[in-house]
CSV table of C-alpha atoms in Angstrom, one decimal:
chain,number,residue,atom,x,y,z
A,1,MET,CA,-0.9,-1.7,14.3
A,2,SER,CA,1.6,0.9,15.3
A,3,GLY,CA,0.6,4.0,17.1
A,4,ARG,CA,0.6,7.5,15.6
A,5,HIS,CA,4.0,9.0,14.9
A,6,TRP,CA,4.9,12.6,14.6
A,7,ILE,CA,4.5,12.3,10.9
A,8,ASP,CA,2.0,9.6,10.1
A,9,PRO,CA,2.4,8.7,6.4
A,10,GLY,CA,-1.2,7.7,6.2
A,11,GLU,CA,-2.6,10.8,7.7
A,12,LEU,CA,-3.1,12.8,4.5
A,13,ASP,CA,-4.8,9.9,2.8
A,14,GLU,CA,-7.0,9.5,5.8
A,15,LEU,CA,-8.0,13.2,5.6
A,16,ALA,CA,-8.8,12.6,1.9
A,17,ARG,CA,-11.7,10.4,3.1
A,18,ILE,CA,-13.6,13.3,4.5
A,19,ASP,CA,-16.6,14.3,2.5
A,20,SER,CA,-16.7,18.0,1.4
A,21,PRO,CA,-17.4,19.9,-1.7
A,22,VAL,CA,-13.7,20.2,-2.3
A,23,HIS,CA,-13.2,16.4,-1.8
A,24,ARG,CA,-16.0,15.6,-4.3
A,25,LEU,CA,-14.3,17.5,-7.2
A,26,ASP,CA,-12.8,15.4,-9.9
A,27,PRO,CA,-9.0,14.8,-9.2
A,28,ARG,CA,-8.1,16.1,-12.7
A,29,ALA,CA,-9.7,19.5,-12.0
A,30,LYS,CA,-7.8,19.8,-8.7
A,31,ILE,CA,-4.5,18.7,-10.2
A,32,LEU,CA,-4.8,21.3,-13.0
A,33,VAL,CA,-5.7,24.1,-10.6
A,34,THR,CA,-2.9,23.2,-8.2
A,35,ALA,CA,-0.4,23.0,-11.1
A,36,LEU,CA,-1.6,26.4,-12.4
A,37,TYR,CA,-1.4,27.9,-8.9
A,38,ILE,CA,2.1,26.7,-8.4
A,39,LEU,CA,3.2,28.0,-11.8
A,40,VAL,CA,1.6,31.4,-11.1
A,41,VAL,CA,3.1,31.8,-7.6
A,42,MET,CA,6.5,30.8,-8.9
A,43,SER,CA,6.3,33.3,-11.7
A,44,VAL,CA,5.8,36.3,-9.4
A,45,SER,CA,9.0,38.4,-9.4
A,46,PRO,CA,11.1,37.9,-6.3
A,47,ASP,CA,11.1,41.6,-5.3
A,48,ARG,CA,7.3,41.8,-5.2
A,49,ILE,CA,6.4,40.3,-1.9
A,50,ALA,CA,3.1,42.2,-1.6
A,51,ALA,CA,1.9,40.7,-4.9
A,52,LEU,CA,2.1,37.2,-3.2
A,53,MET,CA,-0.3,38.1,-0.5
A,54,PRO,CA,-3.6,37.5,-2.3
A,55,PHE,CA,-2.4,34.0,-3.1
A,56,VAL,CA,-2.7,33.1,0.6
A,57,LEU,CA,-6.4,33.0,-0.1
A,58,PHE,CA,-6.4,29.9,-2.3
A,59,PRO,CA,-5.0,27.3,0.2
A,60,SER,CA,-6.7,28.9,3.2
A,61,LEU,CA,-10.1,28.7,1.5
A,62,GLY,CA,-9.3,25.2,0.3
A,63,PHE,CA,-8.4,24.0,3.8
A,64,GLY,CA,-11.3,25.8,5.3
A,65,ILE,CA,-14.0,24.5,3.0
A,66,ALA,CA,-12.6,21.0,3.1
A,67,GLY,CA,-12.4,21.0,6.9
A,68,ILE,CA,-8.7,19.9,7.0
A,69,PRO,CA,-7.1,20.4,10.4
A,70,VAL,CA,-4.1,22.7,10.6
A,71,THR,CA,-1.7,20.6,12.6
A,72,PRO,CA,-0.8,17.8,10.1
A,73,ILE,CA,-0.3,20.4,7.4
A,74,VAL,CA,1.9,22.6,9.6
A,75,ARG,CA,4.1,19.6,10.5
A,76,ARG,CA,4.7,18.8,6.9
A,77,LEU,CA,5.4,22.4,6.1
A,78,ALA,CA,8.0,22.4,8.9
A,79,ILE,CA,9.8,19.6,7.2
A,80,ALA,CA,9.8,21.3,3.8
A,81,LEU,CA,10.7,24.8,4.8
A,82,PRO,CA,14.4,24.2,5.9
A,83,PHE,CA,15.1,23.1,2.3
A,84,ALA,CA,13.6,26.3,0.9
A,85,ALA,CA,15.6,28.3,3.6
A,86,MET,CA,18.8,26.6,2.4
A,87,ILE,CA,18.1,27.6,-1.2
A,88,GLY,CA,17.2,31.2,-0.2
A,89,ALA,CA,20.1,31.6,2.3
A,90,LEU,CA,22.6,32.3,-0.4
A,91,ASN,CA,20.6,35.4,-1.6
A,92,LEU,CA,21.3,36.9,1.8
A,93,VAL,CA,25.0,36.8,1.2
A,94,VAL,CA,25.1,37.6,-2.5
A,95,ASP,CA,22.7,40.5,-2.6
A,96,ARG,CA,23.6,43.1,0.1
A,97,GLU,CA,22.3,46.2,-1.6
A,98,ILE,CA,19.8,48.1,0.6
A,99,VAL,CA,16.7,48.5,-1.4
A,100,LEU,CA,14.1,49.3,1.2
A,101,SER,CA,14.0,50.9,4.6
A,102,VAL,CA,11.4,50.0,7.2
A,103,CYS,CA,11.3,52.0,10.4
A,104,GLY,CA,14.9,52.9,10.0
A,105,ILE,CA,16.1,49.3,9.4
A,106,GLY,CA,17.6,48.8,5.9
A,107,LEU,CA,16.5,45.8,4.1
A,108,THR,CA,18.8,44.4,1.5
A,109,GLY,CA,17.6,42.9,-1.8
A,110,GLY,CA,18.8,39.5,-0.4
A,111,VAL,CA,16.5,39.7,2.6
A,112,ILE,CA,13.5,40.5,0.4
A,113,SER,CA,14.2,37.7,-2.1
A,114,PHE,CA,14.9,35.3,0.8
A,115,ALA,CA,11.5,36.2,2.3
A,116,SER,CA,9.9,35.8,-1.1
A,117,ILE,CA,11.4,32.3,-1.5
A,118,LEU,CA,10.1,31.3,1.9
A,119,ILE,CA,6.6,32.7,1.3
A,120,ARG,CA,6.4,31.0,-2.1
A,121,ALA,CA,7.6,27.8,-0.6
A,122,VAL,CA,4.9,28.0,2.1
A,123,LEU,CA,2.3,28.7,-0.5
A,124,THR,CA,3.2,26.1,-3.1
A,125,VAL,CA,3.9,23.3,-0.5
A,126,SER,CA,0.6,24.0,1.2
A,127,ALA,CA,-1.1,23.9,-2.2
A,128,ALA,CA,0.4,20.5,-2.9
A,129,LEU,CA,-0.5,19.3,0.6
A,130,LEU,CA,-4.0,20.6,0.1
A,131,LEU,CA,-4.2,18.6,-3.2
A,132,VAL,CA,-3.2,15.4,-1.5
A,133,SER,CA,-5.4,15.9,1.6
A,134,VAL,CA,-8.5,16.6,-0.4
A,135,THR,CA,-7.9,14.0,-3.2
A,136,GLY,CA,-5.8,11.1,-1.8
A,137,THR,CA,-2.7,9.8,-3.5
A,138,HIS,CA,-4.6,7.0,-5.2
A,139,ARG,CA,-7.2,9.3,-6.8
A,140,ILE,CA,-4.4,11.7,-7.9
A,141,GLY,CA,-2.7,8.7,-9.5
A,142,ALA,CA,-6.0,7.8,-11.3
A,143,GLY,CA,-6.4,11.4,-12.4
A,144,LEU,CA,-2.9,11.6,-13.8
A,145,ALA,CA,-3.3,8.3,-15.6
A,146,VAL,CA,-6.6,9.3,-17.2
A,147,MET,CA,-5.0,12.6,-18.2
A,148,GLY,CA,-2.5,10.7,-20.2
A,149,VAL,CA,0.6,10.7,-17.9
A,150,PRO,CA,2.5,7.5,-18.8
A,151,GLY,CA,1.6,4.6,-16.6
A,152,ILE,CA,5.1,4.0,-15.5
A,153,PHE,CA,5.3,7.4,-13.8
A,154,VAL,CA,1.9,7.0,-12.1
A,155,THR,CA,2.8,3.6,-10.8
A,156,GLN,CA,6.1,5.0,-9.5
A,157,VAL,CA,4.3,7.7,-7.5
A,158,LEU,CA,1.7,5.3,-6.1
A,159,PHE,CA,4.4,2.8,-5.1
A,160,LEU,CA,6.5,5.4,-3.5
A,161,VAL,CA,3.7,6.1,-1.2
A,162,ARG,CA,2.9,2.5,-0.6
A,163,TYR,CA,6.5,1.6,0.2
A,164,LEU,CA,6.8,4.7,2.4
A,165,PHE,CA,4.4,2.9,4.8
A,166,VAL,CA,6.4,-0.3,4.5
A,167,ILE,CA,9.7,1.3,5.3
A,168,SER,CA,8.4,3.6,8.1
A,169,ASP,CA,6.7,0.6,9.8
A,170,GLU,CA,9.9,-1.4,9.6
A,171,ALA,CA,11.8,1.5,10.9
A,172,VAL,CA,9.4,2.1,13.8
A,173,SER,CA,9.5,-1.5,14.9
A,174,MET,CA,13.3,-1.6,14.7
A,175,ARG,CA,13.6,1.6,16.7
A,176,ARG,CA,11.4,0.1,19.3
A,177,ALA,CA,13.5,-3.0,19.5
A,178,VAL,CA,16.6,-0.9,20.0
A,179,ASP,CA,15.0,1.4,22.6
A,180,LEU,CA,13.7,-1.6,24.6
A,181,ARG,CA,17.1,-3.2,24.9
A,182,SER,CA,19.3,-0.1,25.2
A,183,ALA,CA,18.1,1.1,28.6
A,184,GLY,CA,21.2,2.3,30.5
A,185,TYR,CA,23.5,1.1,27.8
A,186,HIS,CA,24.7,4.5,26.8
A,187,PRO,CA,24.8,6.6,29.9
A,188,GLY,CA,24.0,10.3,29.3
A,189,ARG,CA,22.9,9.5,25.7
A,190,SER,CA,19.4,8.5,26.2
A,191,ARG,CA,18.4,10.0,22.8
A,192,GLY,CA,20.3,9.5,19.6
A,193,LEU,CA,22.1,6.4,18.5
A,194,PRO,CA,25.8,5.9,18.3
A,195,LEU,CA,26.9,6.1,14.7
A,196,ARG,CA,28.0,2.5,14.5
A,197,LEU,CA,24.6,1.2,15.6
A,198,PHE,CA,22.8,3.7,13.4
A,199,GLY,CA,24.8,2.3,10.4
A,200,SER,CA,23.9,-1.3,11.0
A,201,LEU,CA,20.3,-0.3,11.7
A,202,MET,CA,20.1,1.4,8.4
A,203,GLY,CA,21.6,-1.5,6.6
A,204,SER,CA,19.2,-4.0,8.1
A,205,LEU,CA,16.3,-1.5,7.4
A,206,LEU,CA,17.3,-1.7,3.7
A,207,VAL,CA,17.4,-5.5,3.7
A,208,ARG,CA,14.1,-5.8,5.6
A,209,SER,CA,12.5,-3.3,3.2
A,210,LEU,CA,13.7,-5.2,0.2
A,211,ASP,CA,12.4,-8.5,1.6
A,212,ARG,CA,9.1,-6.9,2.3
A,213,ALA,CA,9.0,-5.3,-1.1
A,214,VAL,CA,9.6,-8.7,-2.7
A,215,ARG,CA,6.7,-10.2,-0.7
A,216,VAL,CA,4.3,-7.3,-1.7
A,217,HIS,CA,5.3,-7.7,-5.3
A,218,ARG,CA,4.7,-11.5,-5.2
A,219,ALA,CA,1.2,-10.8,-3.7
A,220,MET,CA,0.5,-8.4,-6.5
A,221,ARG,CA,1.7,-10.8,-9.2
A,222,ALA,CA,-0.4,-13.5,-7.7
A,223,ARG,CA,-3.4,-11.3,-8.4
A,224,GLY,CA,-2.6,-10.7,-12.0
A,225,PHE,CA,-0.5,-7.5,-11.7
A,226,THR,CA,1.4,-7.0,-14.9
A,227,GLY,CA,2.9,-3.5,-14.4
A,228,ASP,CA,-0.1,-1.2,-14.9
A,229,VAL,CA,-2.4,-0.2,-12.1
A,230,ARG,CA,-5.8,-0.1,-13.6
A,231,TYR,CA,-8.7,1.9,-12.2
A,232,ALA,CA,-11.9,0.2,-11.3
A,233,GLY,CA,-13.9,3.4,-10.7
A,234,ILE,CA,-14.1,5.6,-13.8
A,235,LEU,CA,-13.7,9.3,-13.0
A,236,ARG,CA,-16.4,11.6,-14.1
A,237,PHE,CA,-15.8,15.2,-15.0
A,238,ARG,CA,-19.1,17.0,-14.1
A,239,SER,CA,-20.3,20.5,-14.7
A,240,MET,CA,-19.2,21.4,-11.1
A,241,ASP,CA,-15.6,20.5,-12.1
A,242,TRP,CA,-15.7,22.7,-15.1
A,243,VAL,CA,-17.0,25.6,-13.0
A,244,PHE,CA,-14.3,25.0,-10.4
A,245,LEU,CA,-11.5,24.8,-13.0
A,246,GLY,CA,-12.7,27.8,-15.0
A,247,SER,CA,-13.3,30.1,-12.1
A,248,CYS,CA,-10.1,29.2,-10.3
A,249,ALA,CA,-8.0,29.6,-13.5
A,250,ALA,CA,-9.7,33.0,-14.1
A,251,VAL,CA,-9.0,34.2,-10.5
A,252,LEU,CA,-5.4,33.0,-10.5
A,253,ILE,CA,-4.6,34.6,-13.8
A,254,ALA,CA,-6.3,37.9,-12.7
A,255,LEU,CA,-4.4,37.9,-9.4
A,256,ARG,CA,-1.2,37.4,-11.3
A,257,TRP,CA,-1.5,40.1,-13.9
A,258,ALA,CA,-4.0,42.6,-12.5
A,259,ASP,CA,-2.2,42.9,-9.2
A,260,PRO,CA,-5.1,43.7,-6.9
A,261,THR,CA,-2.8,44.9,-4.1
A,262,GLN,CA,-1.8,47.9,-6.2
A,263,TRP,CA,-5.3,48.4,-7.3
A,264,LEU,CA,-6.6,48.2,-3.7
A,265,GLY,CA,-3.8,50.5,-2.6
A,266,GLY,CA,-4.9,52.9,-5.3
A,267,VAL,CA,-8.5,52.7,-4.1
A,268,ILE,CA,-7.5,53.5,-0.5
A,269,ALA,CA,-5.3,56.3,-1.6
A,270,GLY,CA,-8.2,57.7,-3.7
A,271,VAL,CA,-10.6,57.6,-0.7
A,272,ARG,CA,-8.2,59.6,1.4
B,1,MET,CA,-11.3,-31.4,-17.5
B,2,SER,CA,-11.3,-30.1,-14.0
B,3,HIS,CA,-9.9,-26.7,-13.0
B,4,HIS,CA,-9.8,-27.8,-9.4
B,5,LEU,CA,-7.0,-30.3,-9.9
B,6,VAL,CA,-3.5,-29.5,-8.4
B,7,GLU,CA,-0.7,-31.9,-9.0
B,8,MET,CA,3.1,-32.0,-8.5
B,9,ARG,CA,5.2,-34.6,-10.2
B,10,ASP,CA,8.7,-35.2,-8.7
B,11,VAL,CA,9.3,-31.6,-8.0
B,12,TRP,CA,12.8,-30.5,-7.0
B,13,PHE,CA,13.7,-27.0,-6.0
B,14,VAL,CA,17.1,-25.5,-5.0
B,15,TYR,CA,17.5,-21.9,-3.8
B,16,PRO,CA,20.3,-19.9,-5.3
B,17,ASP,CA,22.3,-20.3,-2.1
B,18,GLY,CA,22.3,-24.1,-2.6
B,19,THR,CA,19.5,-25.0,-0.1
B,20,GLU,CA,17.5,-27.9,-1.4
B,21,ALA,CA,14.0,-26.9,-0.4
B,22,LEU,CA,12.0,-29.5,-2.3
B,23,ARG,CA,13.3,-33.0,-3.0
B,24,GLY,CA,11.1,-35.0,-5.3
B,25,VAL,CA,7.7,-33.9,-4.1
B,26,SER,CA,4.7,-35.6,-5.8
B,27,PHE,CA,1.0,-35.4,-4.9
B,28,ARG,CA,-2.4,-35.0,-6.6
B,29,ILE,CA,-5.2,-33.0,-5.1
B,30,THR,CA,-8.6,-33.4,-6.7
B,31,HIS,CA,-11.8,-31.3,-6.8
B,32,GLY,CA,-13.1,-30.1,-3.5
B,33,GLU,CA,-10.5,-31.6,-1.3
B,34,SER,CA,-9.3,-29.7,1.7
B,35,VAL,CA,-5.7,-30.5,2.3
B,36,ALA,CA,-3.4,-29.3,5.0
B,37,LEU,CA,0.3,-29.0,4.4
B,38,VAL,CA,2.2,-29.4,7.7
B,39,GLY,CA,5.8,-29.6,8.7
B,40,GLY,CA,8.3,-27.8,10.9
B,41,ASN,CA,9.9,-24.5,10.1
B,42,GLY,CA,12.0,-24.8,7.0
B,43,ALA,CA,10.3,-28.0,5.9
B,44,GLY,CA,9.5,-26.4,2.5
B,45,LYS,CA,5.8,-25.5,2.9
B,46,SER,CA,6.0,-21.9,1.6
B,47,THR,CA,8.4,-22.9,-1.1
B,48,LEU,CA,5.9,-25.6,-2.3
B,49,LEU,CA,3.0,-23.1,-2.2
B,50,LEU,CA,4.9,-20.5,-4.3
B,51,HIS,CA,5.3,-23.2,-7.0
B,52,LEU,CA,1.5,-23.5,-7.3
B,53,ILE,CA,1.2,-19.9,-8.7
B,54,GLY,CA,4.5,-20.1,-10.7
B,55,ILE,CA,6.4,-17.5,-8.6
B,56,LEU,CA,9.0,-20.2,-8.0
B,57,ARG,CA,9.6,-22.8,-10.7
B,58,PRO,CA,11.0,-26.3,-10.1
B,59,VAL,CA,14.5,-27.1,-11.2
B,60,ARG,CA,13.2,-30.6,-12.1
B,61,GLY,CA,9.7,-32.0,-12.3
B,62,GLU,CA,6.3,-30.6,-13.1
B,63,VAL,CA,3.5,-28.6,-11.5
B,64,ARG,CA,0.1,-28.8,-12.9
B,65,VAL,CA,-3.0,-26.8,-12.0
B,66,GLY,CA,-6.3,-27.7,-13.6
B,67,ASP,CA,-4.8,-29.9,-16.3
B,68,VAL,CA,-2.3,-27.3,-17.5
B,69,PRO,CA,1.4,-27.2,-16.6
B,70,VAL,CA,2.5,-24.1,-14.7
B,71,VAL,CA,4.7,-22.4,-17.3
B,72,ASP,CA,5.1,-18.8,-18.6
B,73,ALA,CA,2.4,-19.2,-21.2
B,74,THR,CA,-0.2,-20.4,-18.7
B,75,LEU,CA,0.6,-18.1,-15.8
B,76,SER,CA,-2.4,-15.8,-16.1
B,77,GLN,CA,-4.7,-18.8,-16.4
B,78,VAL,CA,-3.1,-20.4,-13.4
B,79,ARG,CA,-3.2,-17.3,-11.2
B,80,ARG,CA,-6.9,-16.9,-12.1
B,81,ALA,CA,-7.5,-20.5,-11.0
B,82,VAL,CA,-5.5,-20.3,-7.8
B,83,GLY,CA,-6.3,-17.8,-5.1
B,84,TYR,CA,-3.3,-17.3,-2.9
B,85,VAL,CA,-3.6,-15.8,0.6
B,86,PHE,CA,-0.2,-14.8,1.8
B,87,GLN,CA,1.0,-15.3,5.3
B,88,ASP,CA,1.2,-11.6,6.3
B,89,PRO,CA,-2.0,-9.8,5.2
B,90,ASP,CA,0.1,-6.6,5.2
B,91,ASP,CA,1.9,-7.9,2.2
B,92,GLN,CA,-1.3,-8.6,0.4
B,93,LEU,CA,-3.2,-5.5,1.2
B,94,PHE,CA,-1.7,-2.5,-0.6
B,95,MET,CA,-4.5,-0.4,-1.9
B,96,PRO,CA,-5.9,2.6,0.0
B,97,THR,CA,-9.2,1.0,0.9
B,98,VAL,CA,-10.4,-2.5,1.4
B,99,ARG,CA,-12.8,-2.1,-1.5
B,100,GLU,CA,-10.1,-1.2,-3.9
B,101,ASP,CA,-7.9,-4.0,-2.7
B,102,VAL,CA,-10.6,-6.5,-3.3
B,103,ALA,CA,-11.2,-5.0,-6.7
B,104,PHE,CA,-7.5,-5.2,-7.6
B,105,GLY,CA,-7.5,-8.8,-8.9
B,106,PRO,CA,-10.7,-8.6,-10.9
B,107,VAL,CA,-9.7,-5.3,-12.5
B,108,ASN,CA,-6.3,-6.8,-13.5
B,109,MET,CA,-8.3,-9.7,-15.0
B,110,GLY,CA,-10.1,-7.3,-17.2
B,111,VAL,CA,-13.5,-7.9,-15.6
B,112,PRO,CA,-16.1,-5.1,-16.6
B,113,SER,CA,-16.5,-2.5,-13.9
B,114,GLU,CA,-20.1,-3.3,-13.0
B,115,ASP,CA,-19.2,-6.9,-12.5
B,116,VAL,CA,-16.2,-5.8,-10.4
B,117,GLU,CA,-18.5,-4.0,-8.0
B,118,ARG,CA,-20.7,-7.0,-7.6
B,119,ARG,CA,-17.7,-9.3,-7.1
B,120,VAL,CA,-16.3,-7.0,-4.5
B,121,ARG,CA,-19.6,-6.9,-2.6
B,122,ASP,CA,-20.0,-10.7,-2.8
B,123,ALA,CA,-16.5,-11.4,-1.6
B,124,LEU,CA,-16.8,-9.0,1.3
B,125,GLU,CA,-20.1,-10.5,2.3
B,126,GLU,CA,-18.7,-14.0,2.1
B,127,VAL,CA,-16.1,-13.2,4.7
B,128,ARG,CA,-18.6,-10.9,6.6
B,129,ILE,CA,-16.7,-7.6,6.4
B,130,GLY,CA,-19.0,-5.7,4.1
B,131,HIS,CA,-19.0,-2.8,6.7
B,132,LEU,CA,-15.2,-2.4,6.3
B,133,ALA,CA,-15.3,-1.7,2.6
B,134,ASP,CA,-14.2,1.9,2.8
B,135,ARG,CA,-11.6,1.5,5.6
B,136,PRO,CA,-7.9,1.7,4.8
B,137,PRO,CA,-6.5,-1.9,5.3
B,138,TYR,CA,-3.6,-0.8,7.5
B,139,ARG,CA,-6.0,0.4,10.2
B,140,LEU,CA,-7.9,-3.0,10.5
B,141,SER,CA,-7.4,-5.6,13.3
B,142,ALA,CA,-5.4,-8.7,12.6
B,143,GLY,CA,-8.6,-10.8,12.2
B,144,GLU,CA,-10.2,-8.2,9.9
B,145,LYS,CA,-7.0,-8.0,7.8
B,146,ARG,CA,-7.1,-11.8,7.4
B,147,ALA,CA,-10.7,-11.7,6.3
B,148,ALA,CA,-9.9,-8.8,3.9
B,149,ALA,CA,-6.9,-10.7,2.5
B,150,ILE,CA,-9.2,-13.7,1.8
B,151,ALA,CA,-11.7,-11.5,0.2
B,152,THR,CA,-9.1,-10.1,-2.2
B,153,VAL,CA,-8.7,-13.6,-3.7
B,154,LEU,CA,-12.3,-14.7,-3.4
B,155,SER,CA,-13.2,-11.8,-5.7
B,156,MET,CA,-11.2,-13.4,-8.4
B,157,THR,CA,-13.5,-16.5,-8.1
B,158,PRO,CA,-10.6,-19.0,-7.9
B,159,ASP,CA,-11.2,-22.7,-8.1
B,160,VAL,CA,-8.4,-23.5,-5.7
B,161,LEU,CA,-7.7,-21.6,-2.4
B,162,VAL,CA,-4.1,-21.6,-1.2
B,163,MET,CA,-3.3,-20.2,2.2
B,164,ASP,CA,-0.1,-19.8,4.0
B,165,GLU,CA,-0.5,-19.9,7.8
B,166,PRO,CA,-4.1,-18.6,7.8
B,167,SER,CA,-4.5,-18.7,11.5
B,168,ALA,CA,-1.2,-16.9,12.4
B,169,ASN,CA,-1.7,-14.0,14.8
B,170,LEU,CA,-5.4,-14.5,15.3
B,171,ASP,CA,-7.1,-14.4,18.7
B,172,PRO,CA,-9.3,-17.4,19.5
B,173,ARG,CA,-12.5,-15.8,18.4
B,174,ALA,CA,-11.0,-14.7,15.0
B,175,ARG,CA,-9.6,-18.1,14.6
B,176,ARG,CA,-12.9,-19.8,15.2
B,177,ARG,CA,-14.5,-17.5,12.6
B,178,LEU,CA,-11.8,-18.4,10.2
B,179,ILE,CA,-12.4,-22.1,10.7
B,180,GLY,CA,-16.1,-21.5,10.1
B,181,LEU,CA,-15.3,-19.6,6.9
B,182,LEU,CA,-13.0,-22.3,5.6
B,183,ARG,CA,-15.5,-25.0,6.2
B,184,GLY,CA,-18.0,-23.0,4.2
B,185,PHE,CA,-15.9,-22.6,1.1
B,186,ARG,CA,-16.5,-25.3,-1.5
B,187,HIS,CA,-13.2,-24.6,-3.3
B,188,THR,CA,-10.3,-27.0,-3.4
B,189,LYS,CA,-8.2,-25.8,-0.4
B,190,ILE,CA,-4.6,-26.2,0.4
B,191,LEU,CA,-3.5,-24.8,3.8
B,192,ALA,CA,0.1,-24.6,5.0
B,193,THR,CA,-0.1,-24.3,8.8
B,194,HIS,CA,1.4,-25.2,12.2
B,195,ASP,CA,-2.0,-25.1,13.7
B,196,LEU,CA,-3.0,-28.7,14.1
B,197,GLU,CA,-6.3,-27.9,15.7
B,198,LEU,CA,-7.2,-25.9,12.5
B,199,VAL,CA,-6.1,-28.9,10.5
B,200,ARG,CA,-8.4,-31.3,12.4
B,201,ALA,CA,-11.3,-28.9,12.1
B,202,ALA,CA,-11.0,-27.9,8.5
B,203,CYS,CA,-9.0,-30.5,6.5
B,204,GLU,CA,-9.8,-34.1,5.8
B,205,ARG,CA,-6.4,-34.8,4.2
B,206,VAL,CA,-2.8,-34.0,5.4
B,207,ILE,CA,0.5,-33.9,3.6
B,208,VAL,CA,3.4,-33.9,6.0
B,209,LEU,CA,6.6,-32.3,4.7
B,210,ASP,CA,9.9,-33.0,6.3
B,211,ARG,CA,13.2,-31.5,5.0
B,212,GLY,CA,11.8,-31.0,1.5
B,213,GLY,CA,10.3,-34.4,1.0
B,214,ILE,CA,6.8,-35.9,1.7
B,215,LEU,CA,6.9,-37.9,5.0
B,216,ALA,CA,3.2,-38.8,5.0
B,217,ASP,CA,0.1,-38.2,2.9
B,218,GLY,CA,-3.3,-39.4,3.9
B,219,VAL,CA,-6.5,-39.0,5.9
B,220,THR,CA,-6.0,-36.5,8.8
B,221,SER,CA,-6.8,-38.8,11.7
B,222,ALA,CA,-4.6,-41.6,10.4
B,223,VAL,CA,-1.7,-39.4,9.6
B,224,PHE,CA,-1.8,-37.8,13.0
B,225,ALA,CA,-1.8,-41.2,14.7
B,226,ASP,CA,1.4,-42.2,13.0
B,227,GLY,CA,4.4,-42.3,15.3
B,228,ALA,CA,7.0,-41.0,12.8
B,229,VAL,CA,4.7,-38.1,11.9
B,230,ARG,CA,4.2,-37.2,15.6
B,231,GLU,CA,7.9,-37.3,16.0
B,232,ALA,CA,8.6,-35.1,13.0
B,233,LEU,CA,5.9,-32.5,14.0
B,234,GLY,CA,7.0,-32.6,17.6
B,235,ILE,CA,3.6,-33.6,18.8
B,236,ASP,CA,3.8,-35.0,22.4
B,237,GLY,CA,6.9,-32.9,22.8
């Protein structure tokens, strides 16, 4: 077995094996709440950063109650954020009108919408990571299938995950083989591969992954696989799941449209 | 009629690149036999085994399992009868837990869920890894993976067990355990292997493949005493 990597593709699924009240919820309830959360967060207007703040609660509570460690989540966030930053970066250039001044520093509309995009990326990606780490890809697949998502999509998702392992394992062992035989070969370039070598490595990674995929597929066909993953354990939607779904939906909708930050601000202003 | 019958009649197979992998292979394996398929690298062992579950089809000749020919119409029946343990357990184990992996076959066969649970339990007990049921397969040791891979086919209650290099990558203890397990199974067994010690311990009959054809077929001790076989297998150096 290979050692742990910086991003271990199995890590989230491993976390999904922890036992906690959040883990025990039916995957369908968690999928619906996560989807609603993402929709609500995305629907907040870009210029209202304060209105996003209450939404930090949802993932934090989730991670806290489920006992999910911070490090693996932060690592994955770090991978996702540059993409959000790239999307938001254009706003900085396009929208240069100063709309707010904090301590004498003028903030343009672009800066605010850039920050809003980053914050929303952190929130929504964490919510998705939370869903995977408290449910596991396989149970998410089962939930989606039972909810009526066409089998072909569910199978795609599950296989994407399965083959991620396959390819990352192949890549790690190839990288090791290169490292072991390239000592001193490229003086002053101990890290990073020359482009030519990188190209041929990628090519052979593709070929090896395809070979491996063929063997996995054979093994599946040998055990009667016909294209649909079926689920041995039948999911049960219990009263606890209804309570979770109902209360989360109510809180999310209230946070979106009642805007407690203004209300709280009003209360504090009133006290003064 | 016996489900445990495995037969090849003058089977020829050519890979798309033109390599003749099987050249007129014929044999008949009957109920409860334990047969080793030996031969050097590239002798055609894996190619032959893949014919038994219809993943490869002969260009000429016929493969029969349990009195039915291996053709499209009989594939599900054949795959139910033949439990195939692949060479690399990592290819065979693809579900998130051992339990789900062992359940995969029976679930695909449409076994009712309470029976699936019982079959999974029995299969894991049979290879003595009941305690690993909830572990993810990719975190197991090589010996444990091998046992789990065997359990994934035992749960389908096959009549015939086919194994490709079952003792590869096993340490001596895991290998001894495997031999013990194999001797315990009452299935018809076909093992492709380079491990001649395993053959002597677990198989009473040997088929020797050489360049796609059968060089020898007979009782293990007699076949291994044959000079041409020893030469082909590189025994005695």
